[in-house]
């Protein structure tokens, strides 16, 4: 009988640690969607560090992932568990993770606690997590270097308190496959309660033993393996899946990962993560514009329109949603409304605020033998401020000049241009979506030239961010 080996992917969790090459909000959501499409069983998210930004990202991923379990590590406190659950609660398959060091060195370094206090902490935090979520994972960090008797006691405590999955970690990565298999067997022998729950294994690939240790741990009884499509010193999803495709039947092991999509999707994720992030442009390079493709009609309710607005990344108040629906109703009486058109409606009907910055003038130079440059002048509080920048194109240079004036960089979540009238004197409409503290702010601009429309749209979105920051 074939045993299904669950695959947990930690690509997003590991990517969050790379401060020199951070992913945009949109790129993280896109990676989660791709992993879900690949049919990995568990997608591990990065822990919440910024309560506002990270919580909003987690909520956005929850609404985007349909089939995979979403596992979120909790800060080791009752408040940390509540914060994690508030962000994760809308997931279709939520899981709370408690990552606790069990080796002597790690306990004193990470938790700054002696073994008896760590056991007490486990007995408090596992039931606390269980109050919110039926799926609770206890991760024994550095388990292979732990004192055996303490490790067994910690695992027994976690299981008796309600943990549904227990994961053993070989963080050092110095065990051979035979040693890791023997380690799993010894744990099962001394903690028989583990036979009633899911046992997971996290094998380091520091010395290229990871895949072999993962297979040996599965043969010894592990039911879930931690992997990554892109990650350092972690078992590769690609390598593990390819091995199981070739030899899994001999060991009665199989996975749900869609092998026919593996090469294509892992390539997409790799390109997103490894895409060069230019420091001289406001545009992101990993994921292109929004791929939302829904169509709304006059028969959609205010609740359905509000849900569509939220799926675009906006976090609006009830009053703003009402204004959007009113504007939507005027258009939907005559035609269906696409995702892009709803974006424009939000930009013009919601979050309308008094202007802090005013566009005084702009001069943009472009040609086939010169580098595009933009000289922008904005006024604030009666004073004028100018910025001069070169860029890859006229819009790129204009946005950089504005950033130079305000001294801030905001993630450019989306940028769209379209004609709103016909003929030589056609009006151009631009939509700019900026992201600040996880929230999306949309600005709309109209002008007889697309560069001017783009500049006005950026300033419009900027004013909404500044207004909200000053209010807070």
CSV table of C-alpha atoms in Angstrom, one decimal:
chain,number,residue,atom,x,y,z
A,1,UNK,CA,0.0,0.0,0.0
A,2,UNK,CA,1.4,3.4,-1.0
A,3,UNK,CA,2.0,5.9,1.8
A,4,UNK,CA,1.3,9.5,0.9
A,5,UNK,CA,4.2,11.7,2.1
A,6,UNK,CA,3.1,15.2,2.9
A,7,UNK,CA,5.3,18.0,1.5
A,8,UNK,CA,5.7,21.3,3.4
A,9,UNK,CA,7.4,24.1,1.5
A,10,UNK,CA,9.3,26.9,3.4
A,11,UNK,CA,10.2,29.1,0.4
A,12,UNK,CA,8.3,32.1,1.7
A,13,UNK,CA,9.5,31.7,5.3
A,14,UNK,CA,13.1,31.6,4.1
A,15,UNK,CA,12.8,34.4,1.6
A,16,UNK,CA,11.7,36.7,4.4
A,17,UNK,CA,15.1,36.3,6.1
A,18,UNK,CA,16.9,37.6,3.0
A,19,UNK,CA,17.1,41.3,3.9
A,20,UNK,CA,19.4,42.1,0.9
A,21,UNK,CA,16.9,40.8,-1.6
A,22,UNK,CA,13.4,41.4,-0.3
A,23,UNK,CA,10.3,40.4,-2.2
A,24,UNK,CA,7.4,42.7,-2.9
A,25,UNK,CA,3.9,42.2,-1.5
A,26,UNK,CA,2.7,41.1,-4.8
A,27,UNK,CA,5.6,38.6,-5.4
A,28,UNK,CA,4.9,36.9,-2.1
A,29,UNK,CA,1.2,36.4,-2.9
A,30,UNK,CA,2.2,35.1,-6.4
A,31,UNK,CA,4.6,32.6,-4.9
A,32,UNK,CA,1.9,31.3,-2.5
A,33,UNK,CA,-0.5,30.9,-5.5
A,34,UNK,CA,2.1,29.0,-7.5
A,35,UNK,CA,2.9,26.6,-4.5
A,36,UNK,CA,-0.8,26.0,-4.1
A,37,UNK,CA,-1.1,25.3,-7.8
A,38,UNK,CA,1.8,22.9,-7.5
A,39,UNK,CA,-0.2,21.0,-4.8
A,40,UNK,CA,2.3,21.1,-2.0
A,41,UNK,CA,0.5,20.0,1.2
A,42,UNK,CA,1.7,22.8,3.4
A,43,UNK,CA,2.9,26.4,2.7
A,44,UNK,CA,4.9,27.8,5.5
A,45,UNK,CA,4.6,31.6,5.9
A,46,UNK,CA,7.1,34.0,7.6
A,47,UNK,CA,6.3,34.9,11.2
A,48,UNK,CA,4.6,38.2,11.9
A,49,UNK,CA,7.1,40.8,12.9
A,50,UNK,CA,5.2,44.0,11.9
A,51,UNK,CA,1.6,43.6,13.2
A,52,UNK,CA,0.1,45.8,10.5
A,53,UNK,CA,2.1,44.9,7.3
A,54,UNK,CA,2.7,41.2,7.9
A,55,UNK,CA,-0.8,40.6,9.1
A,56,UNK,CA,-2.3,42.2,6.0
A,57,UNK,CA,0.1,40.1,3.8
A,58,UNK,CA,-1.0,36.9,5.6
A,59,UNK,CA,-4.7,37.8,5.2
A,60,UNK,CA,-4.1,38.4,1.5
A,61,UNK,CA,-2.4,35.0,1.1
A,62,UNK,CA,-5.3,33.4,3.0
A,63,UNK,CA,-7.8,34.6,0.4
A,64,UNK,CA,-5.5,33.5,-2.5
A,65,UNK,CA,-4.7,29.9,-1.4
A,66,UNK,CA,-7.4,27.3,-2.1
A,67,UNK,CA,-6.0,23.9,-1.3
A,68,UNK,CA,-2.8,23.9,0.7
A,69,UNK,CA,-2.5,24.2,4.5
A,70,UNK,CA,-1.1,27.6,5.5
A,71,UNK,CA,1.2,27.3,8.5
A,72,UNK,CA,2.2,30.4,10.4
A,73,UNK,CA,4.8,30.4,13.2
A,74,UNK,CA,3.7,32.1,16.4
A,75,UNK,CA,5.7,34.2,18.7
A,76,UNK,CA,6.2,32.2,21.9
A,77,UNK,CA,3.7,34.1,24.0
A,78,UNK,CA,-0.1,34.1,24.4
A,79,UNK,CA,-0.3,37.5,22.7
A,80,UNK,CA,1.9,36.2,19.9
A,81,UNK,CA,-0.5,33.3,19.3
A,82,UNK,CA,-3.5,35.6,19.2
A,83,UNK,CA,-1.8,37.9,16.7
A,84,UNK,CA,-0.9,35.0,14.5
A,85,UNK,CA,-4.4,33.6,14.6
A,86,UNK,CA,-6.0,37.0,13.9
A,87,UNK,CA,-4.0,37.1,10.7
A,88,UNK,CA,-4.5,33.4,9.7
A,89,UNK,CA,-8.1,32.8,10.8
A,90,UNK,CA,-9.6,33.3,7.3
A,91,UNK,CA,-7.4,30.6,5.7
A,92,UNK,CA,-9.3,27.6,4.4
A,93,UNK,CA,-6.8,25.2,6.1
A,94,UNK,CA,-5.0,27.1,8.9
A,95,UNK,CA,-2.2,25.7,11.0
A,96,UNK,CA,-0.4,27.4,13.9
A,97,UNK,CA,3.2,26.5,14.5
A,98,UNK,CA,5.1,26.6,17.8
A,99,UNK,CA,8.8,26.5,17.0
A,100,UNK,CA,10.6,25.6,20.3
A,101,UNK,CA,14.3,24.8,20.7
A,102,UNK,CA,15.0,21.6,22.6
A,103,UNK,CA,18.8,21.5,22.7
A,104,UNK,CA,20.5,22.9,25.7
A,105,UNK,CA,22.4,25.6,23.8
A,106,UNK,CA,19.4,26.7,21.7
A,107,UNK,CA,17.1,26.8,24.8
A,108,UNK,CA,19.4,29.2,26.6
A,109,UNK,CA,20.2,31.2,23.4
A,110,UNK,CA,16.7,31.6,21.9
A,111,UNK,CA,14.4,31.2,24.9
A,112,UNK,CA,16.8,32.2,27.6
A,113,UNK,CA,15.1,29.4,29.7
A,114,UNK,CA,16.3,26.3,31.5
A,115,UNK,CA,14.7,22.9,30.5
A,116,UNK,CA,12.0,22.9,33.3
A,117,UNK,CA,10.8,26.3,32.2
A,118,UNK,CA,10.7,25.3,28.6
A,119,UNK,CA,8.5,22.3,29.5
A,120,UNK,CA,6.2,24.6,31.4
A,121,UNK,CA,6.1,27.0,28.4
A,122,UNK,CA,5.1,24.1,26.1
A,123,UNK,CA,2.3,23.0,28.5
A,124,UNK,CA,0.9,26.6,28.4
A,125,UNK,CA,1.3,27.6,24.8
A,126,UNK,CA,0.2,24.4,23.0
A,127,UNK,CA,-3.3,24.5,24.7
A,128,UNK,CA,-3.4,28.2,24.0
A,129,UNK,CA,-2.9,27.7,20.3
A,130,UNK,CA,-5.4,24.8,20.4
A,131,UNK,CA,-8.1,27.2,21.6
A,132,UNK,CA,-7.9,29.0,18.3
A,133,UNK,CA,-6.9,26.3,15.8
A,134,UNK,CA,-7.5,22.6,15.6
A,135,UNK,CA,-4.3,22.1,13.7
A,136,UNK,CA,-1.3,22.9,15.9
A,137,UNK,CA,2.3,21.9,14.9
A,138,UNK,CA,5.0,21.6,17.5
A,139,UNK,CA,8.5,22.0,15.9
A,140,UNK,CA,11.4,20.7,18.0
A,141,UNK,CA,14.3,22.8,16.8
A,142,UNK,CA,17.7,21.2,16.9
A,143,UNK,CA,16.1,18.0,18.0
A,144,UNK,CA,19.0,15.8,16.9
A,145,UNK,CA,21.4,17.6,19.3
A,146,UNK,CA,19.0,17.6,22.3
A,147,UNK,CA,19.4,15.5,25.4
A,148,UNK,CA,17.2,12.5,24.6
A,149,UNK,CA,15.3,12.3,27.9
A,150,UNK,CA,14.4,16.0,27.7
A,151,UNK,CA,13.4,15.7,24.1
A,152,UNK,CA,11.1,12.8,24.8
A,153,UNK,CA,9.5,14.7,27.7
A,154,UNK,CA,9.0,17.8,25.5
A,155,UNK,CA,7.3,15.7,22.8
A,156,UNK,CA,5.1,13.9,25.3
A,157,UNK,CA,4.0,17.3,26.7
A,158,UNK,CA,3.2,18.7,23.3
A,159,UNK,CA,1.2,15.7,22.2
A,160,UNK,CA,-0.7,15.5,25.5
A,161,UNK,CA,-1.6,19.2,25.3
A,162,UNK,CA,-3.1,18.8,21.8
A,163,UNK,CA,-0.4,19.1,19.1
A,164,UNK,CA,-1.6,17.4,15.9
A,165,UNK,CA,1.8,17.4,14.2
A,166,UNK,CA,5.3,17.1,15.7
A,167,UNK,CA,8.3,17.9,13.6
A,168,UNK,CA,11.9,16.9,14.5
A,169,UNK,CA,14.7,19.1,13.1
A,170,UNK,CA,18.2,18.2,12.2
A,171,UNK,CA,19.4,21.8,12.1
A,172,UNK,CA,23.1,20.9,12.1
A,173,UNK,CA,22.7,18.6,9.1
A,174,UNK,CA,25.5,16.3,10.2
A,175,UNK,CA,23.5,13.1,10.5
A,176,UNK,CA,23.7,10.4,7.8
A,177,UNK,CA,20.6,8.8,6.4
A,178,UNK,CA,21.1,5.7,8.6
A,179,UNK,CA,21.7,7.8,11.7
A,180,UNK,CA,18.6,9.9,11.1
A,181,UNK,CA,16.5,6.8,10.5
A,182,UNK,CA,17.7,5.3,13.7
A,183,UNK,CA,17.0,8.6,15.5
A,184,UNK,CA,13.4,8.6,14.3
A,185,UNK,CA,13.0,5.0,15.4
A,186,UNK,CA,14.3,5.7,18.8
A,187,UNK,CA,12.0,8.7,19.2
A,188,UNK,CA,9.0,6.5,18.3
A,189,UNK,CA,10.1,3.8,20.8
A,190,UNK,CA,10.3,6.3,23.7
A,191,UNK,CA,7.3,8.4,22.7
A,192,UNK,CA,4.7,5.9,21.6
A,193,UNK,CA,2.0,8.7,21.6
A,194,UNK,CA,3.5,9.9,18.3
A,195,UNK,CA,2.0,7.0,16.5
A,196,UNK,CA,-1.4,8.7,16.8
A,197,UNK,CA,-0.4,12.0,15.2
A,198,UNK,CA,1.5,13.3,12.2
A,199,UNK,CA,5.3,13.1,12.6
A,200,UNK,CA,7.3,15.5,10.4
A,201,UNK,CA,11.1,15.8,9.7
A,202,UNK,CA,13.2,18.8,8.8
A,203,UNK,CA,16.5,17.6,7.3
A,204,UNK,CA,19.3,20.1,6.7
A,205,UNK,CA,21.0,19.8,3.3
A,206,UNK,CA,24.1,21.6,4.6
A,207,UNK,CA,26.3,18.6,3.5
A,208,UNK,CA,24.0,17.3,0.7
A,209,UNK,CA,22.5,14.6,2.9
A,210,UNK,CA,19.1,16.2,3.0
A,211,UNK,CA,17.2,14.2,0.4
A,212,UNK,CA,18.7,10.9,1.6
A,213,UNK,CA,17.8,11.7,5.2
A,214,UNK,CA,14.2,12.7,4.2
A,215,UNK,CA,13.7,9.4,2.4
A,216,UNK,CA,15.1,7.4,5.4
A,217,UNK,CA,13.0,9.4,7.9
A,218,UNK,CA,9.9,8.6,5.8
A,219,UNK,CA,10.7,4.9,5.8
A,220,UNK,CA,11.2,5.1,9.5
A,221,UNK,CA,7.7,6.6,10.0
A,222,UNK,CA,7.8,10.3,9.3
A,223,UNK,CA,4.7,11.5,7.4
A,224,UNK,CA,5.6,15.1,6.5
A,225,UNK,CA,8.9,16.5,5.1
A,226,UNK,CA,9.9,20.1,5.2
A,227,UNK,CA,11.3,21.3,1.8
A,228,UNK,CA,11.7,24.4,-0.3
A,229,UNK,CA,11.4,25.1,-4.0
A,230,UNK,CA,14.0,27.9,-3.4
A,231,UNK,CA,15.9,27.8,-0.1
A,232,UNK,CA,19.3,27.4,1.5
A,233,UNK,CA,20.4,24.2,3.2
A,234,UNK,CA,16.9,22.8,2.8
A,235,UNK,CA,15.7,19.6,1.0
A,236,UNK,CA,14.7,20.6,-2.5
A,237,UNK,CA,11.1,19.9,-3.6
A,238,UNK,CA,12.4,19.2,-7.0
A,239,UNK,CA,15.0,16.6,-5.9
A,240,UNK,CA,12.7,14.8,-3.5
A,241,UNK,CA,9.8,14.7,-6.0
A,242,UNK,CA,12.1,13.4,-8.8
A,243,UNK,CA,13.5,10.7,-6.6
A,244,UNK,CA,10.0,9.6,-5.5
A,245,UNK,CA,8.8,9.6,-9.1
A,246,UNK,CA,11.7,7.3,-10.0
A,247,UNK,CA,11.9,5.0,-7.0
A,248,UNK,CA,9.0,5.8,-4.7
A,249,UNK,CA,7.0,2.7,-5.6
A,250,UNK,CA,9.9,0.5,-4.3
A,251,UNK,CA,9.5,2.2,-0.9
A,252,UNK,CA,5.7,2.6,-1.1
A,253,UNK,CA,6.0,6.4,-1.0
A,254,UNK,CA,4.2,9.0,-3.1
A,255,UNK,CA,3.4,12.7,-2.9
A,256,UNK,CA,0.5,14.9,-4.2
A,257,UNK,CA,2.9,17.3,-5.9
A,258,UNK,CA,2.0,17.7,-9.6
A,259,UNK,CA,5.2,16.5,-11.2
A,260,UNK,CA,4.0,17.6,-14.7
A,261,UNK,CA,4.0,21.2,-13.4
A,262,UNK,CA,7.0,21.0,-11.2
A,263,UNK,CA,9.7,22.2,-13.7
A,264,UNK,CA,7.6,25.1,-15.0
A,265,UNK,CA,6.3,26.3,-11.6
A,266,UNK,CA,9.6,25.9,-9.8
A,267,UNK,CA,11.2,27.9,-12.6
A,268,UNK,CA,8.6,30.7,-12.2
A,269,UNK,CA,9.2,30.8,-8.4
A,270,UNK,CA,13.0,30.8,-9.0
A,271,UNK,CA,12.8,33.7,-11.4
A,272,UNK,CA,10.6,35.8,-9.0
A,273,UNK,CA,13.0,35.2,-6.1
A,274,UNK,CA,16.2,35.7,-8.1
A,275,UNK,CA,15.1,38.5,-10.3
A,276,UNK,CA,17.5,41.4,-10.1
A,277,UNK,CA,16.0,44.2,-8.1
A,278,UNK,CA,17.2,47.5,-9.6
A,279,UNK,CA,17.9,50.2,-7.0
A,280,UNK,CA,17.4,52.9,-9.6
A,281,UNK,CA,13.8,52.3,-10.6
A,282,UNK,CA,10.5,52.3,-8.7
A,283,UNK,CA,9.2,49.5,-10.8
A,284,UNK,CA,9.3,45.9,-9.5
A,285,UNK,CA,10.9,43.2,-11.8
A,286,UNK,CA,9.6,39.9,-10.5
A,287,UNK,CA,5.9,39.9,-11.1
A,288,UNK,CA,4.1,41.9,-13.8
A,289,UNK,CA,0.8,43.7,-13.4
A,290,UNK,CA,-2.2,42.3,-11.7
A,291,UNK,CA,-3.6,39.1,-13.1
A,292,UNK,CA,-7.1,39.6,-11.7
A,293,UNK,CA,-9.6,38.8,-14.4
A,294,UNK,CA,-13.1,38.9,-12.8
A,295,UNK,CA,-16.1,40.6,-14.4
A,296,UNK,CA,-18.9,42.3,-12.3
A,297,UNK,CA,-22.4,43.2,-13.4
A,298,UNK,CA,-25.3,45.2,-12.2
A,299,UNK,CA,-26.6,42.1,-10.4
A,300,UNK,CA,-23.6,41.9,-8.0
A,301,UNK,CA,-24.4,43.0,-4.5
A,302,UNK,CA,-22.5,45.5,-2.4
A,303,UNK,CA,-20.9,42.6,-0.5
A,304,UNK,CA,-19.7,41.0,-3.7
A,305,UNK,CA,-18.3,44.2,-4.9
A,306,UNK,CA,-16.5,44.8,-1.6
A,307,UNK,CA,-15.1,41.3,-1.7
A,308,UNK,CA,-13.8,42.0,-5.3
A,309,UNK,CA,-12.2,45.3,-4.0
A,310,UNK,CA,-10.5,43.4,-1.2
A,311,UNK,CA,-9.2,40.8,-3.7
A,312,UNK,CA,-7.4,43.7,-5.5
A,313,UNK,CA,-5.5,44.4,-2.3
A,314,UNK,CA,-7.5,47.4,-0.9
A,315,UNK,CA,-8.5,47.7,2.8
A,316,UNK,CA,-11.4,50.1,2.7
A,317,UNK,CA,-13.8,51.3,5.4
A,318,UNK,CA,-17.5,50.7,5.2
A,319,UNK,CA,-18.1,54.3,4.0
A,320,UNK,CA,-15.5,54.0,1.3
A,321,UNK,CA,-16.9,50.7,0.1
A,322,UNK,CA,-20.3,52.4,-0.1
A,323,UNK,CA,-18.8,55.2,-2.2
A,324,UNK,CA,-17.2,52.6,-4.5
A,325,UNK,CA,-20.5,50.7,-4.9
A,326,UNK,CA,-22.3,53.9,-5.7
A,327,UNK,CA,-19.8,54.7,-8.5
A,328,UNK,CA,-19.8,51.1,-9.6
A,329,UNK,CA,-23.6,51.1,-9.9
A,330,UNK,CA,-23.6,54.1,-12.3
A,331,UNK,CA,-21.3,52.2,-14.6
A,332,UNK,CA,-22.7,48.7,-14.3
A,333,UNK,CA,-26.1,49.9,-15.4
A,334,UNK,CA,-24.6,50.3,-18.9
A,335,UNK,CA,-21.8,47.7,-19.0
A,336,UNK,CA,-20.0,45.0,-17.2
A,337,UNK,CA,-17.1,46.1,-15.0
A,338,UNK,CA,-13.6,44.4,-15.2
A,339,UNK,CA,-10.9,44.2,-12.6
A,340,UNK,CA,-9.0,47.1,-14.2
A,341,UNK,CA,-12.1,49.3,-14.3
A,342,UNK,CA,-12.8,48.5,-10.7
A,343,UNK,CA,-9.3,49.7,-9.9
A,344,UNK,CA,-10.0,53.0,-11.5
A,345,UNK,CA,-13.3,53.3,-9.6
A,346,UNK,CA,-11.6,52.8,-6.3
A,347,UNK,CA,-8.9,55.3,-7.2
A,348,UNK,CA,-11.6,58.0,-8.0
A,349,UNK,CA,-14.3,57.2,-5.5
A,350,UNK,CA,-12.4,56.0,-2.3
A,351,UNK,CA,-9.9,57.5,0.0
A,352,UNK,CA,-10.4,61.0,-1.4
A,353,UNK,CA,-8.4,63.3,0.8
A,354,UNK,CA,-7.2,66.9,1.0
A,355,UNK,CA,-4.0,67.3,-1.0
A,356,UNK,CA,-0.6,67.7,0.8
A,357,UNK,CA,1.5,67.8,-2.4
A,358,UNK,CA,0.5,69.8,-5.5
A,359,UNK,CA,2.1,69.4,-8.9
A,360,UNK,CA,3.5,72.7,-10.1
A,361,UNK,CA,5.4,71.7,-13.2
A,362,UNK,CA,7.2,68.9,-15.0
A,363,UNK,CA,9.7,68.8,-17.8
A,364,UNK,CA,10.6,65.4,-19.3
A,365,UNK,CA,13.3,64.9,-21.9
A,366,UNK,CA,13.3,61.8,-24.0
A,367,UNK,CA,14.8,60.7,-27.3
A,368,UNK,CA,16.4,57.8,-29.1
A,369,UNK,CA,20.0,59.0,-28.4
A,370,UNK,CA,19.6,60.4,-24.8
A,371,UNK,CA,18.8,59.0,-21.4
A,372,UNK,CA,15.3,60.0,-20.3
A,373,UNK,CA,15.3,62.7,-17.6
A,374,UNK,CA,12.5,64.3,-15.6
A,375,UNK,CA,12.5,67.6,-13.6
A,376,UNK,CA,9.5,67.7,-11.3
A,377,UNK,CA,8.4,70.5,-9.1
A,378,UNK,CA,5.9,69.9,-6.2
A,379,UNK,CA,4.6,72.3,-3.7
A,380,UNK,CA,3.8,71.6,0.0
A,381,UNK,CA,2.7,74.1,2.5
A,382,UNK,CA,3.4,77.0,0.1
A,383,UNK,CA,7.0,75.9,-0.5
A,384,UNK,CA,8.3,74.5,-3.8
A,385,UNK,CA,10.5,71.4,-4.0
A,386,UNK,CA,12.2,70.1,-7.1
A,387,UNK,CA,13.7,66.8,-8.1
A,388,UNK,CA,15.8,65.9,-11.2
A,389,UNK,CA,16.4,62.2,-12.1
A,390,UNK,CA,17.3,60.0,-15.1
A,391,UNK,CA,15.5,56.7,-15.6
A,392,UNK,CA,14.9,53.8,-18.0
A,393,UNK,CA,12.0,55.7,-19.5
A,394,UNK,CA,10.0,59.0,-19.1
A,395,UNK,CA,7.6,57.6,-16.5
A,396,UNK,CA,10.4,55.8,-14.6
A,397,UNK,CA,12.4,59.1,-14.5
A,398,UNK,CA,9.4,61.0,-13.3
A,399,UNK,CA,8.6,58.6,-10.5
A,400,UNK,CA,12.2,58.7,-9.3
A,401,UNK,CA,12.2,62.5,-9.3
A,402,UNK,CA,9.1,62.5,-7.1
A,403,UNK,CA,10.8,59.9,-4.8
A,404,UNK,CA,13.8,62.2,-4.6
A,405,UNK,CA,11.5,65.1,-3.5
A,406,UNK,CA,9.7,63.2,-0.8
A,407,UNK,CA,12.7,61.2,0.4
A,408,UNK,CA,10.7,58.0,0.4
A,409,UNK,CA,10.3,54.9,-1.7
A,410,UNK,CA,6.9,53.2,-1.9
A,411,UNK,CA,6.4,49.8,-3.5
A,412,UNK,CA,4.8,50.3,-6.9
A,413,UNK,CA,2.1,47.7,-6.8
A,414,UNK,CA,0.6,48.4,-10.2
A,415,UNK,CA,0.7,50.9,-13.1
A,416,UNK,CA,-1.8,51.1,-15.9
A,417,UNK,CA,-2.3,53.6,-18.8
A,418,UNK,CA,-5.3,53.8,-21.1
A,419,UNK,CA,-6.9,56.2,-23.5
A,420,UNK,CA,-10.2,57.7,-22.5
A,421,UNK,CA,-11.0,59.6,-25.6
A,422,UNK,CA,-10.1,59.2,-29.3
A,423,UNK,CA,-8.3,61.4,-31.9
A,424,UNK,CA,-5.2,63.5,-31.9
A,425,UNK,CA,-6.1,65.3,-28.7
A,426,UNK,CA,-7.0,62.1,-26.9
A,427,UNK,CA,-7.0,62.2,-23.1
A,428,UNK,CA,-4.9,59.6,-21.3
A,429,UNK,CA,-5.8,58.0,-18.0
A,430,UNK,CA,-3.2,56.6,-15.6
A,431,UNK,CA,-3.7,54.4,-12.6
A,432,UNK,CA,-0.9,54.1,-10.0
A,433,UNK,CA,-1.2,51.7,-7.0
A,434,UNK,CA,1.4,52.4,-4.2
A,435,UNK,CA,1.8,50.1,-1.2
A,436,UNK,CA,2.7,51.5,2.2
A,437,UNK,CA,2.7,49.4,5.4
A,438,UNK,CA,1.0,46.6,3.5
A,439,UNK,CA,-2.0,48.7,2.4
A,440,UNK,CA,-2.7,49.7,-1.2
A,441,UNK,CA,-3.4,53.3,-2.2
A,442,UNK,CA,-4.6,54.0,-5.7
A,443,UNK,CA,-4.2,57.3,-7.6
A,444,UNK,CA,-5.8,58.3,-10.9
A,445,UNK,CA,-4.6,61.0,-13.2
A,446,UNK,CA,-5.9,62.4,-16.5
A,447,UNK,CA,-4.0,64.5,-19.1
A,448,UNK,CA,-3.5,64.9,-22.8
A,449,UNK,CA,-0.1,63.1,-22.4
A,450,UNK,CA,0.4,59.8,-20.7
A,451,UNK,CA,3.5,61.0,-18.8
A,452,UNK,CA,1.5,63.9,-17.3
A,453,UNK,CA,-1.3,61.5,-16.4
A,454,UNK,CA,1.1,59.2,-14.7
A,455,UNK,CA,2.7,61.9,-12.7
A,456,UNK,CA,-0.7,63.2,-11.5
A,457,UNK,CA,-1.8,59.6,-10.6
A,458,UNK,CA,1.4,59.1,-8.5
A,459,UNK,CA,0.9,62.4,-6.7
A,460,UNK,CA,-2.8,61.5,-6.1
A,461,UNK,CA,-1.8,58.2,-4.5
A,462,UNK,CA,1.0,59.8,-2.5
A,463,UNK,CA,-1.4,62.4,-1.0
A,464,UNK,CA,-3.6,59.5,0.3
A,465,UNK,CA,-0.7,57.9,2.0
A,466,UNK,CA,0.6,61.1,3.6
A,467,UNK,CA,-2.9,62.0,4.8
A,468,UNK,CA,-3.4,58.7,6.5
A,469,UNK,CA,0.0,58.7,8.1
A,470,UNK,CA,-0.6,62.2,9.5
A,471,UNK,CA,-4.0,61.1,10.8
A,472,UNK,CA,-2.3,58.2,12.6
